[in-house]
């Protein structure tokens, strides 16, 4: 006779699965430019004219092939931001980012798309605002590996004041 | 639609942070049995079973196969669907397609999530492009925080407005016996809750819930014969966004983003010019307070930048002119694979007059639902009491 029990069994497990992700024709070319020349490129749709970042073979809206490569500025405008108070894990390294830290969506000059990254600054609401200008700080050339970690962070351009 | 389709039954589990008393099949079966009982049917009468949840949230794949005993799919056709946060509504739409086409008469749709069994933040980071942005994947909280900062900068809304949404949701949830977060909170409580990711505080965010929902769809002939209170689908639509683009985070965007495109197609199909007047209740997918305000605007319930004024005036309260989420919504209960289906089931309960304590205190003939999933898409449905509504 099996006896009824109130005990609830649950078993902890970790699933660790390796992947090797192909960047493809367009992203490989963009990441190579970033690694070797410290430059950002977008692709411009021949139909709608959106300059898309990261570069991709087809414009999603128009479904036509993107063929024009456009060099973007290393500066841009903050479109949205947050000050993060949670120790979120960086999924690419398994290590937590140290809170509090600022990150945001930046529209690089010349691009339609945004790029999300850390912003190196004090987590102070008086010093950060939507619309402020930022620039990209890259790793030194010899340390670049050809992925987005080649960007260390954005930093605010000096001499700006938060609009009243 | 080729054939009219109705919801003829449904059910849900109680939603909680801990459900270690059941495994996934046992959890799903609770909702399935509730739905069958509600429809006064047996599993033998079901022609097709659709199951959905978030990919890998519970650490297993192919839940359609190994939960067969819980879902009732043994020996009958079935599909698993996984479309992220929208999945519950996607399944209902797939069910509608199967019935409307004439291939099936009675379809059981099930959505579930046991969030406690996995690290949902870690798994969600897999939604981001591995080589472009994954290192900054800030789970859902960071995304909605950016939406909030953009909303405040664009329209001059204050944290108090998001707090009003937080309070409305949890006070409504107190009336819903199945809801997860039934909190007797004030605006002050919301404003004093822990900051997670500026401007999102603890009470601005949905919980991680465990639970399941199931609904039974049927063709017109079966519905008329078998159900005293069939609730009819009048329209449904889906719209996707493109990853990497300025979207919901930029609340002033003039791009044709998913939410606005989908709503305008829905209204066009239905011939609706004033949705706030046409529909009696809305059940929308708001994982964060700011998303609710943006939904008001994107659904055309008010003009751009006026969402926060609607909550300020109490217009979307349970007894207001445009009740939104009388159930407590996703902010009170988020068992993701079930959440979008719960919007539809709650809308059906309102139309049937069966919502109990959270029944809207006015006649409900027409309801509208939304779903939301990353990386930004939506599934919407419109339901009605009769085929003339």
Short mmCIF file of C-alpha atoms in Angstrom, two decimals:
data_model
loop_
_atom_site.label_atom_id
_atom_site.label_comp_id
_atom_site.label_asym_id
_atom_site.label_seq_id
_atom_site.Cartn_x
_atom_site.Cartn_y
_atom_site.Cartn_z
CA UNK A 1 0.00 0.00 0.00
CA UNK A 2 1.54 3.34 -1.07
CA UNK A 3 0.99 6.11 1.40
CA UNK A 4 -0.21 9.58 0.55
CA UNK A 5 2.31 12.30 1.35
CA UNK A 6 2.31 16.08 1.59
CA UNK A 7 5.92 16.21 0.58
CA UNK A 8 6.50 18.07 -2.70
CA UNK A 9 9.58 17.12 -4.65
CA UNK A 10 11.19 19.54 -7.08
CA UNK A 11 14.58 19.04 -8.60
CA UNK A 12 16.95 21.92 -9.49
CA UNK A 13 18.71 21.65 -12.84
CA UNK A 14 20.89 23.76 -15.10
CA UNK A 15 20.79 23.48 -18.87
CA UNK A 16 23.95 24.70 -20.54
CA UNK A 17 23.73 24.64 -24.32
CA UNK A 18 26.54 25.86 -26.61
CA UNK A 19 25.70 27.66 -29.85
CA UNK A 20 27.71 29.09 -32.72
CA UNK A 21 25.78 31.87 -34.35
CA UNK A 22 26.58 32.97 -37.92
CA UNK A 23 26.54 36.75 -38.34
CA UNK A 24 25.84 36.41 -42.07
CA UNK A 25 26.91 38.54 -45.02
CA UNK A 26 25.67 41.92 -43.89
CA UNK A 27 26.42 41.84 -40.19
CA UNK A 28 29.87 40.29 -40.80
CA UNK A 29 30.77 43.20 -43.05
CA UNK A 30 29.53 45.74 -40.47
CA UNK A 31 31.31 44.07 -37.55
CA UNK A 32 34.54 43.83 -39.55
CA UNK A 33 34.39 47.59 -40.20
CA UNK A 34 33.79 48.17 -36.52
CA UNK A 35 36.69 45.95 -35.47
CA UNK A 36 39.26 47.07 -38.08
CA UNK A 37 38.33 50.73 -38.67
CA UNK A 38 36.17 51.74 -35.72
CA UNK A 39 33.34 52.69 -38.07
CA UNK A 40 29.62 52.11 -38.00
CA UNK A 41 27.70 51.43 -41.18
CA UNK A 42 23.99 51.22 -41.82
CA UNK A 43 22.20 50.13 -44.98
CA UNK A 44 19.73 52.36 -46.74
CA UNK A 45 16.55 50.98 -48.26
CA UNK A 46 16.21 52.03 -51.92
CA UNK A 47 12.46 52.38 -51.44
CA UNK A 48 11.66 53.94 -48.06
CA UNK A 49 15.09 55.44 -47.44
CA UNK A 50 15.36 54.17 -43.85
CA UNK A 51 18.98 53.77 -42.77
CA UNK A 52 18.93 50.52 -40.85
CA UNK A 53 21.27 49.37 -38.12
CA UNK A 54 22.44 46.63 -37.79
CA UNK A 55 22.77 46.27 -41.56
CA UNK A 56 20.47 43.60 -42.95
CA UNK A 57 19.89 42.17 -46.37
CA UNK A 58 16.19 42.99 -46.73
CA UNK A 59 14.15 45.99 -45.63
CA UNK A 60 11.37 44.48 -43.52
CA UNK A 61 8.85 47.12 -44.47
CA UNK A 62 9.46 47.21 -48.23
CA UNK A 63 10.84 43.69 -48.70
CA UNK A 64 13.47 44.89 -51.15
CA UNK A 65 17.21 44.24 -51.04
CA UNK A 66 19.28 46.82 -49.16
CA UNK A 67 22.41 47.59 -51.17
CA UNK A 68 23.57 51.09 -50.25
CA UNK A 69 26.00 51.24 -47.30
CA UNK A 70 25.99 54.47 -45.33
CA UNK A 71 28.66 55.47 -42.82
CA UNK A 72 27.10 56.70 -39.59
CA UNK A 73 28.34 59.20 -37.05
CA UNK A 74 29.85 58.08 -33.77
CA UNK A 75 27.54 60.52 -32.04
CA UNK A 76 23.80 60.47 -31.63
CA UNK A 77 20.73 61.42 -29.68
CA UNK A 78 19.24 59.69 -26.66
CA UNK A 79 15.69 58.54 -27.49
CA UNK A 80 14.88 56.69 -24.26
CA UNK A 81 16.79 55.61 -21.16
CA UNK A 82 16.58 53.88 -17.83
CA UNK A 83 18.57 53.79 -14.63
CA UNK A 84 18.77 50.11 -13.79
CA UNK A 85 18.77 49.12 -10.12
CA UNK A 86 18.70 45.37 -10.69
CA UNK A 87 21.93 43.36 -11.06
CA UNK A 88 20.93 42.04 -14.49
CA UNK A 89 23.07 39.28 -15.84
CA UNK A 90 24.84 39.97 -19.12
CA UNK A 91 23.66 36.91 -21.07
CA UNK A 92 26.77 36.93 -23.25
CA UNK A 93 29.19 36.68 -20.30
CA UNK A 94 27.08 35.27 -17.48
CA UNK A 95 28.27 38.11 -15.24
CA UNK A 96 26.01 40.74 -13.69
CA UNK A 97 26.18 44.40 -14.67
CA UNK A 98 26.80 46.43 -11.52
CA UNK A 99 23.73 48.47 -10.53
CA UNK A 100 22.80 51.22 -10.55
CA UNK A 101 23.79 51.89 -14.15
CA UNK A 102 22.36 53.92 -16.99
CA UNK A 103 21.52 52.53 -20.38
CA UNK A 104 19.57 53.85 -23.26
CA UNK A 105 18.53 53.77 -26.89
CA UNK A 106 20.66 56.05 -29.02
CA UNK A 107 19.95 57.11 -32.58
CA UNK A 108 23.35 57.55 -34.23
CA UNK A 109 23.57 60.50 -36.60
CA UNK A 110 22.43 59.38 -40.02
CA UNK A 111 20.57 56.27 -38.78
CA UNK A 112 16.87 55.57 -38.55
CA UNK A 113 17.40 52.71 -36.08
CA UNK A 114 18.61 52.90 -32.50
CA UNK A 115 21.45 51.20 -30.69
CA UNK A 116 20.99 50.17 -27.04
CA UNK A 117 24.03 50.35 -24.78
CA UNK A 118 25.43 51.43 -21.42
CA UNK A 119 25.82 55.14 -20.79
CA UNK A 120 28.85 56.03 -18.70
CA UNK A 121 27.57 58.63 -16.27
CA UNK A 122 26.28 59.12 -12.77
CA UNK A 123 22.78 57.70 -12.31
CA UNK A 124 21.44 61.20 -11.69
CA UNK A 125 18.13 62.30 -13.21
CA UNK A 126 19.29 65.91 -13.25
CA UNK A 127 22.05 65.00 -15.66
CA UNK A 128 20.24 62.77 -18.10
CA UNK A 129 17.36 63.53 -20.42
CA UNK A 130 15.69 62.31 -23.59
CA UNK A 131 17.24 64.27 -26.45
CA UNK A 132 20.74 64.65 -24.97
CA UNK A 133 23.74 64.07 -27.25
CA UNK A 134 26.06 61.13 -26.69
CA UNK A 135 29.13 59.68 -28.30
CA UNK A 136 30.39 56.14 -28.61
CA UNK A 137 33.58 55.15 -26.84
CA UNK A 138 35.19 52.11 -28.45
CA UNK A 139 37.75 49.67 -27.15
CA UNK A 140 41.33 50.41 -28.27
CA UNK A 141 41.85 49.05 -31.84
CA UNK A 142 44.14 46.19 -30.82
CA UNK A 143 41.56 44.88 -28.33
CA UNK A 144 38.55 44.81 -30.64
CA UNK A 145 37.06 41.45 -31.50
CA UNK A 146 34.27 42.30 -33.91
CA UNK A 147 31.15 42.26 -31.81
CA UNK A 148 29.14 44.86 -29.93
CA UNK A 149 31.38 44.52 -26.88
CA UNK A 150 33.83 46.58 -28.95
CA UNK A 151 31.65 49.47 -27.79
CA UNK A 152 32.61 50.17 -24.19
CA UNK A 153 29.79 52.64 -23.62
CA UNK A 154 28.18 55.88 -24.68
CA UNK A 155 29.18 59.06 -22.90
CA UNK A 156 27.42 62.45 -22.86
CA UNK A 157 28.99 65.13 -25.06
CA UNK A 158 30.45 67.83 -22.82
CA UNK A 159 28.90 71.27 -22.45
CA UNK A 160 25.21 70.26 -22.50
CA UNK A 161 22.59 71.41 -20.05
CA UNK A 162 19.30 69.71 -19.29
CA UNK A 163 16.49 71.84 -20.69
CA UNK A 164 14.33 73.37 -17.96
CA UNK B 1 -15.47 34.79 -41.59
CA UNK B 2 -16.48 31.76 -43.57
CA UNK B 3 -18.32 30.33 -40.56
CA UNK B 4 -19.13 32.20 -37.37
CA UNK B 5 -17.17 31.10 -34.30
CA UNK B 6 -18.09 31.40 -30.62
CA UNK B 7 -16.54 30.71 -27.25
CA UNK B 8 -18.83 28.14 -25.66
CA UNK B 9 -16.85 27.54 -22.49
CA UNK B 10 -13.75 28.38 -20.58
CA UNK B 11 -11.91 28.10 -17.32
CA UNK B 12 -8.81 29.16 -15.46
CA UNK B 13 -6.75 28.10 -12.49
CA UNK B 14 -6.11 30.22 -9.44
CA UNK B 15 -2.94 32.16 -10.23
CA UNK B 16 -0.11 32.13 -7.76
CA UNK B 17 3.62 32.65 -7.34
CA UNK B 18 4.04 29.08 -6.07
CA UNK B 19 2.35 25.99 -7.49
CA UNK B 20 4.76 23.30 -6.40
CA UNK B 21 1.76 21.20 -5.47
CA UNK B 22 1.26 20.31 -9.15
CA UNK B 23 3.39 19.45 -12.16
CA UNK B 24 2.78 21.06 -15.56
CA UNK B 25 0.28 18.44 -16.73
CA UNK B 26 -1.66 18.66 -13.47
CA UNK B 27 -1.77 22.46 -13.74
CA UNK B 28 -2.99 22.39 -17.35
CA UNK B 29 -5.57 19.77 -16.51
CA UNK B 30 -7.15 22.03 -13.88
CA UNK B 31 -7.97 24.60 -16.56
CA UNK B 32 -9.06 21.97 -19.09
CA UNK B 33 -11.49 20.39 -16.62
CA UNK B 34 -12.86 23.81 -15.67
CA UNK B 35 -13.45 24.67 -19.34
CA UNK B 36 -15.13 21.34 -20.11
CA UNK B 37 -17.35 21.71 -17.05
CA UNK B 38 -18.26 25.25 -18.06
CA UNK B 39 -19.21 24.08 -21.56
CA UNK B 40 -20.92 20.98 -20.18
CA UNK B 41 -18.84 18.78 -22.47
CA UNK B 42 -16.58 15.76 -22.24
CA UNK B 43 -13.12 15.56 -23.78
CA UNK B 44 -14.44 13.01 -26.31
CA UNK B 45 -16.43 15.75 -27.99
CA UNK B 46 -13.33 17.87 -28.70
CA UNK B 47 -12.05 17.68 -32.31
CA UNK B 48 -8.74 19.50 -31.94
CA UNK B 49 -6.47 20.57 -29.08
CA UNK B 50 -4.17 23.59 -29.28
CA UNK B 51 -1.58 24.17 -26.55
CA UNK B 52 0.76 27.10 -26.02
CA UNK B 53 3.32 28.46 -23.60
CA UNK B 54 6.58 30.40 -23.68
CA UNK B 55 9.45 28.61 -25.34
CA UNK B 56 11.58 26.78 -22.79
CA UNK B 57 10.32 28.76 -19.78
CA UNK B 58 9.80 25.49 -17.93
CA UNK B 59 13.02 23.98 -19.25
CA UNK B 60 11.31 21.54 -21.60
CA UNK B 61 10.44 21.52 -25.28
CA UNK B 62 7.45 20.00 -27.05
CA UNK B 63 5.01 20.48 -24.21
CA UNK B 64 2.24 19.42 -26.62
CA UNK B 65 3.71 15.91 -26.62
CA UNK B 66 4.50 15.28 -23.02
CA UNK B 67 1.50 17.03 -21.46
CA UNK B 68 -0.94 14.99 -23.59
CA UNK B 69 -2.60 13.41 -20.56
CA UNK B 70 -3.22 16.83 -19.05
CA UNK B 71 -4.43 18.54 -22.21
CA UNK B 72 -6.72 15.79 -23.43
CA UNK B 73 -5.00 15.61 -26.81
CA UNK B 74 -4.50 11.84 -26.65
CA UNK B 75 -5.56 10.29 -29.94
CA UNK B 76 -6.77 13.51 -31.53
CA UNK B 77 -5.28 16.21 -33.72
CA UNK B 78 -3.34 18.95 -32.00
CA UNK B 79 -0.78 21.69 -32.39
CA UNK B 80 1.65 23.49 -30.16
CA UNK B 81 1.95 27.22 -30.74
CA UNK B 82 4.63 29.51 -29.35
CA UNK B 83 4.51 33.19 -30.17
CA UNK B 84 5.76 34.74 -26.93
CA UNK B 85 3.47 36.85 -24.80
CA UNK B 86 0.83 36.81 -27.49
CA UNK B 87 0.61 33.02 -27.55
CA UNK B 88 -2.71 32.72 -25.69
CA UNK B 89 -4.41 34.95 -28.24
CA UNK B 90 -2.56 33.40 -31.17
CA UNK B 91 -3.98 30.03 -30.14
CA UNK B 92 -7.49 31.39 -30.02
CA UNK B 93 -6.98 32.91 -33.48
CA UNK B 94 -5.64 29.59 -34.76
CA UNK B 95 -8.67 27.90 -33.20
CA UNK B 96 -10.96 30.38 -34.94
CA UNK B 97 -9.24 29.65 -38.27
CA UNK B 98 -9.73 25.92 -37.78
CA UNK B 99 -13.43 26.29 -36.95
CA UNK B 100 -14.22 29.06 -39.46
CA UNK B 101 -12.67 26.98 -42.24
CA UNK B 102 -15.15 24.19 -41.61
CA UNK B 103 -12.48 21.60 -40.85
CA UNK B 104 -13.28 21.37 -37.11
CA UNK B 105 -16.39 22.09 -35.03
CA UNK B 106 -15.11 22.06 -31.46
CA UNK B 107 -11.61 23.22 -30.58
CA UNK B 108 -9.98 23.32 -27.16
CA UNK B 109 -7.31 26.04 -26.72
CA UNK B 110 -5.02 25.94 -23.68
CA UNK B 111 -2.40 28.40 -22.50
CA UNK B 112 -0.22 27.89 -19.44
CA UNK B 113 2.96 28.95 -17.70
CA UNK B 114 4.78 27.71 -14.65
CA UNK B 115 7.16 30.61 -14.33
CA UNK B 116 8.58 29.38 -11.03
CA UNK B 117 10.21 26.43 -12.80
CA UNK B 118 12.67 28.47 -14.87
CA UNK B 119 14.72 31.65 -14.95
CA UNK B 120 12.42 33.67 -17.17
CA UNK B 121 14.72 36.70 -17.33
CA UNK B 122 17.60 34.55 -18.57
CA UNK B 123 15.44 32.76 -21.12
CA UNK B 124 13.89 36.01 -22.34
CA UNK B 125 17.35 37.34 -23.09
CA UNK B 126 17.34 34.76 -25.88
CA UNK B 127 14.78 36.92 -27.64
CA UNK B 128 17.48 39.50 -28.32
CA UNK B 129 19.79 39.10 -31.31
CA UNK B 130 22.81 37.11 -30.09
CA UNK B 131 25.31 39.43 -31.78
CA UNK B 132 23.46 42.71 -31.59
CA UNK B 133 22.11 43.80 -28.26
CA UNK B 134 21.89 40.60 -26.27
CA UNK B 135 24.54 41.76 -23.80
CA UNK B 136 22.21 44.64 -22.90
CA UNK B 137 19.03 42.58 -22.88
CA UNK B 138 17.44 44.11 -19.81
CA UNK B 139 14.54 41.68 -19.51
CA UNK B 140 11.09 43.23 -19.87
CA UNK B 141 11.62 45.71 -17.07
CA UNK B 142 14.34 47.70 -18.87
CA UNK B 143 12.28 47.89 -22.03
CA UNK B 144 9.20 49.27 -20.28
CA UNK B 145 11.38 51.61 -18.23
CA UNK B 146 12.57 53.21 -21.46
CA UNK B 147 8.97 53.48 -22.60
CA UNK B 148 8.15 55.24 -19.33
CA UNK B 149 11.02 57.72 -19.59
CA UNK B 150 10.07 58.44 -23.18
CA UNK B 151 6.40 58.90 -22.22
CA UNK B 152 7.16 61.34 -19.43
CA UNK B 153 9.57 63.33 -21.61
CA UNK B 154 7.11 63.45 -24.51
CA UNK B 155 3.88 64.32 -22.73
CA UNK B 156 4.74 65.68 -19.31
CA UNK B 157 3.17 62.79 -17.40
CA UNK B 158 4.42 62.11 -13.88
CA UNK B 159 5.21 59.01 -11.89
CA UNK B 160 1.86 59.57 -10.15
CA UNK B 161 0.10 58.59 -13.36
CA UNK B 162 1.77 55.22 -13.61
CA UNK B 163 1.00 54.77 -9.91
CA UNK B 164 -2.70 55.33 -10.67
CA UNK B 165 -2.58 52.47 -13.17
CA UNK B 166 -0.82 50.28 -10.60
CA UNK B 167 -3.55 50.97 -8.04
CA UNK B 168 -6.45 50.46 -10.46
CA UNK B 169 -5.10 47.07 -11.54
CA UNK B 170 -4.55 45.70 -8.03
CA UNK B 171 -7.80 47.09 -6.65
CA UNK B 172 -9.66 45.44 -9.53
CA UNK B 173 -7.73 42.22 -8.89
CA UNK B 174 -9.09 42.17 -5.33
CA UNK B 175 -12.50 41.59 -6.88
CA UNK B 176 -11.21 38.74 -9.08
CA UNK B 177 -10.91 35.50 -7.12
CA UNK B 178 -8.49 34.00 -9.65
CA UNK B 179 -6.05 36.97 -9.74
CA UNK B 180 -2.52 36.67 -8.36
CA UNK B 181 -1.71 40.11 -6.87
CA UNK B 182 -4.74 41.22 -4.90
CA UNK B 183 -3.25 44.25 -3.20
CA UNK B 184 -5.05 46.91 -1.23
CA UNK B 185 -2.61 49.64 -2.25
CA UNK B 186 -2.69 53.41 -2.61
CA UNK B 187 -0.91 55.76 -5.01
CA UNK B 188 1.51 56.51 -2.22
CA UNK B 189 2.31 52.81 -1.81
CA UNK B 190 3.03 52.54 -5.52
CA UNK B 191 5.27 55.62 -5.47
CA UNK B 192 7.14 54.31 -2.45
CA UNK B 193 7.69 50.82 -3.81
CA UNK B 194 11.25 49.82 -4.66
CA UNK B 195 12.76 51.33 -7.81
CA UNK B 196 13.68 48.52 -10.22
CA UNK B 197 14.62 50.43 -13.32
CA UNK B 198 13.76 54.13 -13.43
CA UNK B 199 10.89 54.99 -13.77
CA UNK B 200 9.57 51.46 -13.17
CA UNK B 201 9.00 50.56 -9.54
CA UNK B 202 8.07 47.19 -8.13
CA UNK B 203 4.35 47.98 -8.26
CA UNK B 204 4.62 49.22 -11.87
CA UNK B 205 5.47 45.71 -13.05
CA UNK B 206 3.53 42.48 -13.55
CA UNK B 207 4.26 39.50 -11.28
CA UNK B 208 5.67 36.15 -12.39
CA UNK B 209 2.63 33.90 -12.03
CA UNK B 210 1.85 30.24 -12.43
CA UNK B 211 -1.44 29.33 -13.99
CA UNK B 212 -3.43 28.12 -16.98
CA UNK B 213 -6.46 29.09 -19.00
CA UNK B 214 -8.53 27.06 -21.47
CA UNK B 215 -11.37 28.01 -23.81
CA UNK B 216 -13.56 25.94 -26.10
CA UNK B 217 -14.48 27.34 -29.50
CA UNK B 218 -17.31 26.09 -31.68
CA UNK B 219 -19.03 26.76 -34.99
CA UNK B 220 -22.38 28.57 -35.04
CA UNK B 221 -24.55 25.46 -35.28
CA UNK B 222 -22.84 23.73 -32.36
CA UNK B 223 -22.73 26.94 -30.32
CA UNK B 224 -26.45 27.60 -30.75
CA UNK B 225 -27.28 23.99 -29.86
CA UNK B 226 -24.87 23.51 -26.97
CA UNK B 227 -24.43 26.88 -25.29
CA UNK B 228 -26.82 29.14 -23.44
CA UNK B 229 -24.40 32.03 -23.62
CA UNK B 230 -22.13 31.79 -26.66
CA UNK B 231 -19.80 34.77 -27.11
CA UNK B 232 -19.04 35.58 -30.74
CA UNK B 233 -15.79 36.57 -32.40
CA UNK B 234 -16.38 39.47 -34.75
CA UNK B 235 -12.83 40.21 -35.85
CA UNK B 236 -9.22 39.33 -35.11
CA UNK B 237 -5.91 40.54 -36.43
CA UNK B 238 -2.17 40.30 -35.85
CA UNK B 239 0.60 42.79 -36.59
CA UNK B 240 4.37 42.48 -36.18
CA UNK B 241 7.12 45.03 -35.76
CA UNK B 242 10.68 44.81 -36.95
CA UNK B 243 13.37 44.23 -34.38
CA UNK B 244 16.00 46.96 -33.76
CA UNK B 245 13.66 49.79 -34.73
CA UNK B 246 12.31 52.69 -32.77
CA UNK B 247 9.02 51.38 -31.56
CA UNK B 248 7.03 51.48 -28.36
CA UNK B 249 10.02 52.96 -26.51
CA UNK B 250 9.63 56.12 -28.59
CA UNK B 251 6.08 57.09 -27.75
CA UNK B 252 6.04 59.94 -30.25
CA UNK B 253 6.98 57.73 -33.18
CA UNK B 254 4.98 58.31 -36.31
CA UNK B 255 5.99 55.00 -37.81
CA UNK B 256 3.15 52.56 -38.50
CA UNK B 257 3.92 50.41 -35.46
CA UNK B 258 2.21 47.13 -34.61
CA UNK B 259 -0.30 48.44 -32.08
CA UNK B 260 -1.70 51.25 -34.21
CA UNK B 261 -1.68 49.25 -37.45
CA UNK B 262 -3.50 46.32 -35.89
CA UNK B 263 -6.13 48.48 -34.16
CA UNK B 264 -6.89 50.44 -37.31
CA UNK B 265 -7.31 47.23 -39.34
CA UNK B 266 -9.66 45.86 -36.67
CA UNK B 267 -11.79 48.99 -36.64
CA UNK B 268 -11.91 49.06 -40.44
CA UNK B 269 -13.16 45.46 -40.55
CA UNK B 270 -15.85 46.28 -38.00
CA UNK B 271 -16.76 49.68 -39.38
CA UNK B 272 -15.90 51.27 -36.02
CA UNK B 273 -15.07 54.97 -35.94
CA UNK B 274 -15.25 55.59 -32.19
CA UNK B 275 -13.87 52.55 -30.34
CA UNK B 276 -14.36 54.14 -26.90
CA UNK B 277 -18.06 54.32 -27.62
CA UNK B 278 -18.44 51.10 -29.61
CA UNK B 279 -16.89 48.72 -27.08
CA UNK B 280 -18.22 48.34 -23.55
CA UNK B 281 -15.07 46.91 -22.01
CA UNK B 282 -11.39 46.44 -22.90
CA UNK B 283 -9.04 43.73 -21.70
CA UNK B 284 -5.53 44.74 -22.74
CA UNK B 285 -2.06 43.27 -22.29
CA UNK B 286 -0.17 45.64 -19.97
CA UNK B 287 2.94 44.04 -18.48
CA UNK B 288 3.85 47.47 -17.07
CA UNK B 289 1.83 50.52 -16.04
CA UNK B 290 3.21 52.75 -18.79
CA UNK B 291 2.12 50.25 -21.43
CA UNK B 292 -1.50 50.69 -20.35
CA UNK B 293 -1.34 54.45 -20.97
CA UNK B 294 0.26 53.91 -24.37
CA UNK B 295 -2.41 51.32 -25.25
CA UNK B 296 -5.17 53.89 -24.56
CA UNK B 297 -3.58 56.13 -27.16
CA UNK B 298 -2.67 53.47 -29.70
CA UNK B 299 -6.19 52.02 -29.52
CA UNK B 300 -7.62 55.46 -30.19
CA UNK B 301 -9.48 55.70 -26.87
CA UNK B 302 -7.98 59.18 -26.63
CA UNK B 303 -5.56 61.32 -28.60
CA UNK B 304 -1.74 61.06 -28.48
CA UNK B 305 -0.42 62.23 -25.12
CA UNK B 306 -3.82 62.03 -23.45
CA UNK B 307 -3.59 58.54 -21.95
CA UNK B 308 -2.39 59.81 -18.60
CA UNK B 309 -5.31 62.23 -18.44
CA UNK B 310 -7.73 59.32 -18.90
CA UNK B 311 -6.37 57.52 -15.85
CA UNK B 312 -6.28 60.81 -13.92
CA UNK B 313 -10.01 61.28 -14.57
CA UNK B 314 -10.83 57.68 -13.68
CA UNK B 315 -12.30 57.06 -17.12
CA UNK B 316 -11.00 53.50 -17.30
CA UNK B 317 -12.08 52.46 -13.83
CA UNK B 318 -14.31 49.42 -13.51
CA UNK B 319 -17.30 51.76 -13.12
CA UNK B 320 -15.97 54.39 -15.54
CA UNK B 321 -17.21 55.09 -19.07
CA UNK B 322 -14.43 53.00 -20.68
CA UNK B 323 -13.55 50.16 -18.28
CA UNK B 324 -10.10 48.73 -18.97
CA UNK B 325 -8.97 45.49 -17.33
CA UNK B 326 -11.65 45.01 -14.68
CA UNK B 327 -9.98 41.63 -14.09
CA UNK B 328 -6.83 43.28 -12.75
CA UNK B 329 -5.04 42.58 -16.03
CA UNK B 330 -1.52 41.40 -16.64
CA UNK B 331 -0.24 43.76 -13.94
CA UNK B 332 -2.00 41.53 -11.42
CA UNK B 333 -1.58 38.13 -13.07
CA UNK B 334 1.06 37.16 -15.61
CA UNK B 335 1.31 33.47 -16.34
CA UNK B 336 2.61 34.47 -19.76
CA UNK B 337 1.42 31.59 -21.96
CA UNK B 338 -2.07 32.05 -20.52
CA UNK B 339 -2.11 35.86 -20.17
CA UNK B 340 -3.33 36.75 -23.66
CA UNK B 341 -5.98 34.03 -23.50
CA UNK B 342 -7.11 35.36 -20.13
CA UNK B 343 -7.80 38.71 -21.80
CA UNK B 344 -10.18 36.97 -24.22
CA UNK B 345 -11.74 34.73 -21.57
CA UNK B 346 -12.25 37.69 -19.22
CA UNK B 347 -13.86 39.65 -22.08
CA UNK B 348 -16.19 36.69 -22.70
CA UNK B 349 -17.08 36.50 -19.00
CA UNK B 350 -17.96 40.21 -19.04
CA UNK B 351 -20.23 39.70 -22.07
CA UNK B 352 -21.87 36.67 -20.44
CA UNK B 353 -22.34 38.64 -17.23
CA UNK B 354 -20.40 35.93 -15.40
CA UNK B 355 -17.40 37.93 -14.15
CA UNK B 356 -18.73 37.93 -10.59
CA UNK B 357 -17.44 40.66 -8.32
CA UNK B 358 -15.42 42.30 -11.10
CA UNK B 359 -18.38 42.43 -13.48
CA UNK B 360 -18.56 45.89 -15.07
CA UNK B 361 -21.68 47.65 -13.71
CA UNK B 362 -23.25 48.32 -17.09
CA UNK B 363 -24.54 46.23 -19.96
CA UNK B 364 -21.65 44.62 -21.82
CA UNK B 365 -22.41 43.67 -25.40
CA UNK B 366 -19.06 44.27 -27.08
CA UNK B 367 -15.51 43.76 -25.86
CA UNK B 368 -12.04 44.31 -27.28
CA UNK B 369 -8.82 42.52 -26.34
CA UNK B 370 -5.14 42.96 -27.08
CA UNK B 371 -2.08 40.79 -26.62
CA UNK B 372 1.56 41.78 -26.54
CA UNK B 373 4.75 39.87 -27.14
CA UNK B 374 8.38 40.73 -27.72
CA UNK B 375 9.92 41.77 -29.97
CA UNK B 376 6.76 43.83 -30.36
CA UNK B 377 3.74 42.29 -31.92
CA UNK B 378 0.12 42.08 -31.03
CA UNK B 379 -2.96 39.95 -31.56
CA UNK B 380 -6.34 41.62 -31.15
CA UNK B 381 -9.86 40.26 -31.00
CA UNK B 382 -13.35 41.78 -30.88
CA UNK B 383 -16.17 39.84 -29.23
CA UNK B 384 -19.90 40.37 -28.97
CA UNK B 385 -23.00 39.09 -27.23
CA UNK B 386 -24.99 38.43 -30.39
CA UNK B 387 -24.19 38.32 -34.08
CA UNK B 388 -26.13 41.55 -34.47
CA UNK B 389 -23.98 43.52 -32.02
#
